Amino acid sequence: MTERATDPADPTEHHRATDPGVVVVVAGAVYDRGRLLAARRSAPAELAGRWELPGGKLEPGESPEEALVRELREELGVEAEPGERIPGEWPLKPGYVLRVWTARLLSGVPRPLEDHDELRWLSRRELDSVDWLDQDRPAVAEAALRLPQA
Ligand code: 9L3
Ligand code: MG
């Protein structure tokens, strides 16, 4: 696909992973007082009821950090500050990969405004108490290493 050819001058280049046809989904490991935020999806039907780190697809021209800030604002109604990228990249459905950043709440109380119907703050020992999306599990395990023992 010539229109997808790699061009380092293309401002949407970061939309892509190692494979030029891949869409990047960013998610936040949002921490507050030693707990990690988990969000239960309400849509689409095949993912409803499963828990995830909140986030979504990069829009053209956005950096991953910008996309994360926007997604957390839209989905949870909060302002958050991205921190470090959690090393790794996890395949989602074909053509999509998940990348995760830590994030710190700056203001607001998270509410399930869009695509979620429940939120929970989980301490390290509570992390296995929800049914995480399979694709999120390795990222959650990495995120847990960065949580203080509670
Ligand atoms: N997804 C998986 N784990 C996550 C996120 C934020 C997203 N932590 C998957 C679900 C969808 C796709 O990525 O198939 C796009 O996510 P969204 O834009 O519907 O949140
Ligand atoms: Mg989303």
Short mmCIF file of C-alpha atoms and ligand atoms in Angstrom, two decimals:
data_model
loop_
_atom_site.label_atom_id
_atom_site.label_comp_id
_atom_site.label_asym_id
_atom_site.label_seq_id
_atom_site.Cartn_x
_atom_site.Cartn_y
_atom_site.Cartn_z
CA MET A 1 0.00 0.00 0.00
CA THR A 2 1.87 3.01 -1.26
CA GLU A 3 -0.19 5.50 0.78
CA ARG A 4 1.03 3.74 3.93
CA ALA A 5 4.71 3.83 2.93
CA THR A 6 7.00 4.92 5.74
CA ASP A 7 7.91 8.60 5.58
CA PRO A 8 9.78 9.99 8.58
CA ALA A 9 8.60 13.52 7.65
CA ASP A 10 4.97 12.43 7.87
CA PRO A 11 3.46 13.89 11.07
CA THR A 12 1.22 10.84 11.42
CA GLU A 13 4.21 8.49 11.40
CA HIS A 14 3.86 7.78 15.14
CA HIS A 15 0.34 6.50 14.38
CA ARG A 16 2.15 3.39 13.26
CA ALA A 17 4.00 0.69 15.10
CA THR A 18 6.83 -1.35 13.62
CA ASP A 19 4.43 -2.44 10.90
CA PRO A 20 3.28 0.56 8.82
CA GLY A 21 -0.31 -0.69 8.72
CA VAL A 22 -0.70 -1.00 12.48
CA VAL A 23 -2.91 1.31 14.55
CA VAL A 24 -1.63 2.26 17.99
CA VAL A 25 -4.00 2.14 20.95
CA VAL A 26 -2.74 3.98 24.03
CA ALA A 27 -3.85 3.20 27.56
CA GLY A 28 -3.10 4.69 30.95
CA ALA A 29 -1.92 2.96 34.10
CA VAL A 30 -3.50 5.65 36.27
CA TYR A 31 -2.19 5.67 39.82
CA ASP A 32 -3.55 7.33 42.91
CA ARG A 33 -2.35 6.68 46.45
CA GLY A 34 -0.95 3.24 45.74
CA ARG A 35 -3.85 2.00 43.65
CA LEU A 36 -4.35 1.37 39.94
CA LEU A 37 -7.50 2.41 38.07
CA ALA A 38 -9.42 -0.38 36.32
CA ALA A 39 -12.32 0.34 33.96
CA ARG A 40 -15.03 -2.11 32.91
CA ARG A 41 -15.97 -1.88 29.23
CA SER A 42 -19.61 -1.47 28.26
CA ALA A 43 -18.95 -1.72 24.51
CA PRO A 44 -18.54 -3.31 22.03
CA ALA A 45 -20.63 -6.34 22.99
CA GLU A 46 -17.74 -8.81 22.69
CA LEU A 47 -15.62 -6.81 25.18
CA ALA A 48 -18.43 -5.67 27.51
CA GLY A 49 -17.89 -6.74 31.11
CA ARG A 50 -14.12 -7.11 30.73
CA TRP A 51 -11.76 -4.75 32.52
CA GLU A 52 -9.05 -2.64 30.92
CA LEU A 53 -6.64 0.20 31.39
CA PRO A 54 -8.61 3.13 29.94
CA GLY A 55 -7.55 4.68 26.64
CA GLY A 56 -8.12 4.47 22.93
CA LYS A 57 -6.83 4.96 19.41
CA LEU A 58 -4.44 7.67 18.39
CA GLU A 59 -5.97 10.25 16.11
CA PRO A 60 -3.92 11.47 13.13
CA GLY A 61 -1.32 14.03 14.16
CA GLU A 62 -1.48 13.24 17.87
CA SER A 63 1.43 12.10 19.98
CA PRO A 64 0.68 9.06 22.15
CA GLU A 65 0.81 11.25 25.27
CA GLU A 66 -1.65 13.74 23.74
CA ALA A 67 -3.97 10.90 22.81
CA LEU A 68 -3.80 9.51 26.33
CA VAL A 69 -4.64 12.88 27.91
CA ARG A 70 -7.58 13.29 25.51
CA GLU A 71 -8.89 9.77 26.06
CA LEU A 72 -8.73 10.05 29.85
CA ARG A 73 -10.54 13.40 29.64
CA GLU A 74 -13.26 12.00 27.33
CA GLU A 75 -13.74 8.64 29.01
CA LEU A 76 -13.26 9.59 32.66
CA GLY A 77 -13.66 13.37 32.90
CA VAL A 78 -10.25 13.88 34.49
CA GLU A 79 -7.07 15.75 33.74
CA ALA A 80 -4.04 13.48 33.90
CA GLU A 81 -0.33 13.81 33.32
CA PRO A 82 1.43 11.04 31.39
CA GLY A 83 4.57 9.63 32.99
CA GLU A 84 6.81 6.89 31.64
CA ARG A 85 5.99 4.39 28.94
CA ILE A 86 5.63 0.88 30.30
CA PRO A 87 8.06 -1.14 28.21
CA GLY A 88 6.44 -3.48 25.74
CA GLU A 89 3.77 -3.57 23.08
CA TRP A 90 0.83 -5.95 23.10
CA PRO A 91 -1.14 -7.15 20.07
CA LEU A 92 -4.91 -6.49 20.12
CA LYS A 93 -7.22 -7.47 17.29
CA PRO A 94 -5.46 -7.75 13.90
CA GLY A 95 -3.95 -4.41 12.91
CA TYR A 96 -3.94 -2.92 16.43
CA VAL A 97 -1.31 -2.81 19.15
CA LEU A 98 -1.54 -1.59 22.73
CA ARG A 99 1.04 0.69 24.32
CA VAL A 100 0.77 1.82 27.91
CA TRP A 101 1.95 4.87 29.82
CA THR A 102 1.77 5.53 33.51
CA ALA A 103 -0.38 8.53 34.37
CA ARG A 104 -0.99 10.66 37.43
CA LEU A 105 -4.30 12.33 38.20
CA LEU A 106 -4.06 16.12 38.23
CA SER A 107 -7.72 16.97 38.80
CA GLY A 108 -11.17 15.47 38.81
CA VAL A 109 -12.65 12.25 40.07
CA PRO A 110 -12.84 9.54 37.40
CA ARG A 111 -16.37 8.69 36.28
CA PRO A 112 -17.38 6.16 33.61
CA LEU A 113 -18.55 8.73 31.05
CA GLU A 114 -17.91 6.84 27.82
CA ASP A 115 -17.43 3.15 26.94
CA HIS A 116 -17.27 2.02 30.59
CA ASP A 117 -19.94 1.22 33.17
CA GLU A 118 -17.82 0.78 36.29
CA LEU A 119 -14.47 1.93 37.64
CA ARG A 120 -12.44 0.50 40.50
CA TRP A 121 -9.25 1.54 42.25
CA LEU A 122 -7.27 -1.62 42.91
CA SER A 123 -4.42 -2.11 45.34
CA ARG A 124 -1.65 -4.48 44.31
CA ARG A 125 -3.25 -7.43 46.12
CA GLU A 126 -6.64 -6.68 44.50
CA LEU A 127 -5.38 -6.67 40.92
CA ASP A 128 -6.56 -10.21 40.20
CA SER A 129 -10.09 -9.49 41.45
CA VAL A 130 -11.35 -8.27 38.07
CA ASP A 131 -11.60 -10.01 34.70
CA TRP A 132 -9.02 -8.08 32.71
CA LEU A 133 -9.03 -8.23 28.92
CA ASP A 134 -6.45 -10.86 27.98
CA GLN A 135 -4.45 -8.31 26.02
CA ASP A 136 -4.22 -5.99 29.03
CA ARG A 137 -2.90 -8.62 31.47
CA PRO A 138 0.81 -8.30 30.67
CA ALA A 139 0.56 -4.50 30.82
CA VAL A 140 -1.26 -4.71 34.16
CA ALA A 141 1.46 -7.02 35.49
CA GLU A 142 4.10 -4.48 34.45
CA ALA A 143 2.02 -1.66 35.94
CA ALA A 144 1.74 -3.60 39.21
CA LEU A 145 5.52 -3.65 39.54
CA ARG A 146 5.35 0.13 39.73
CA LEU A 147 2.68 0.17 42.46
CA PRO A 148 3.70 0.51 46.07
CA GLN A 149 2.91 -2.58 48.17
CA ALA A 150 -0.47 -2.06 49.87
N1 9L3 B 1 -8.26 -2.07 23.83
C1 9L3 B 1 -7.70 -3.00 24.64
N2 9L3 B 1 -7.18 -2.65 25.82
C2 9L3 B 1 -7.20 -1.35 26.23
C3 9L3 B 1 -7.78 -0.37 25.38
C4 9L3 B 1 -7.83 1.08 25.80
C5 9L3 B 1 -8.30 -0.77 24.17
N3 9L3 B 1 -6.65 -1.04 27.42
C6 9L3 B 1 -8.83 -2.48 22.53
C7 9L3 B 1 -10.33 -2.45 22.52
C8 9L3 B 1 -10.66 -2.08 21.12
C9 9L3 B 1 -9.48 -1.25 20.63
O1 9L3 B 1 -8.42 -1.56 21.53
O2 9L3 B 1 -10.74 -3.26 20.33
C10 9L3 B 1 -9.74 0.23 20.56
O3 9L3 B 1 -10.05 0.71 21.86
P1 9L3 B 1 -11.17 1.84 22.11
O4 9L3 B 1 -10.82 3.00 21.22
O5 9L3 B 1 -12.49 1.21 21.78
O6 9L3 B 1 -11.04 2.15 23.58
MG MG B 2 -11.45 3.65 24.89
#
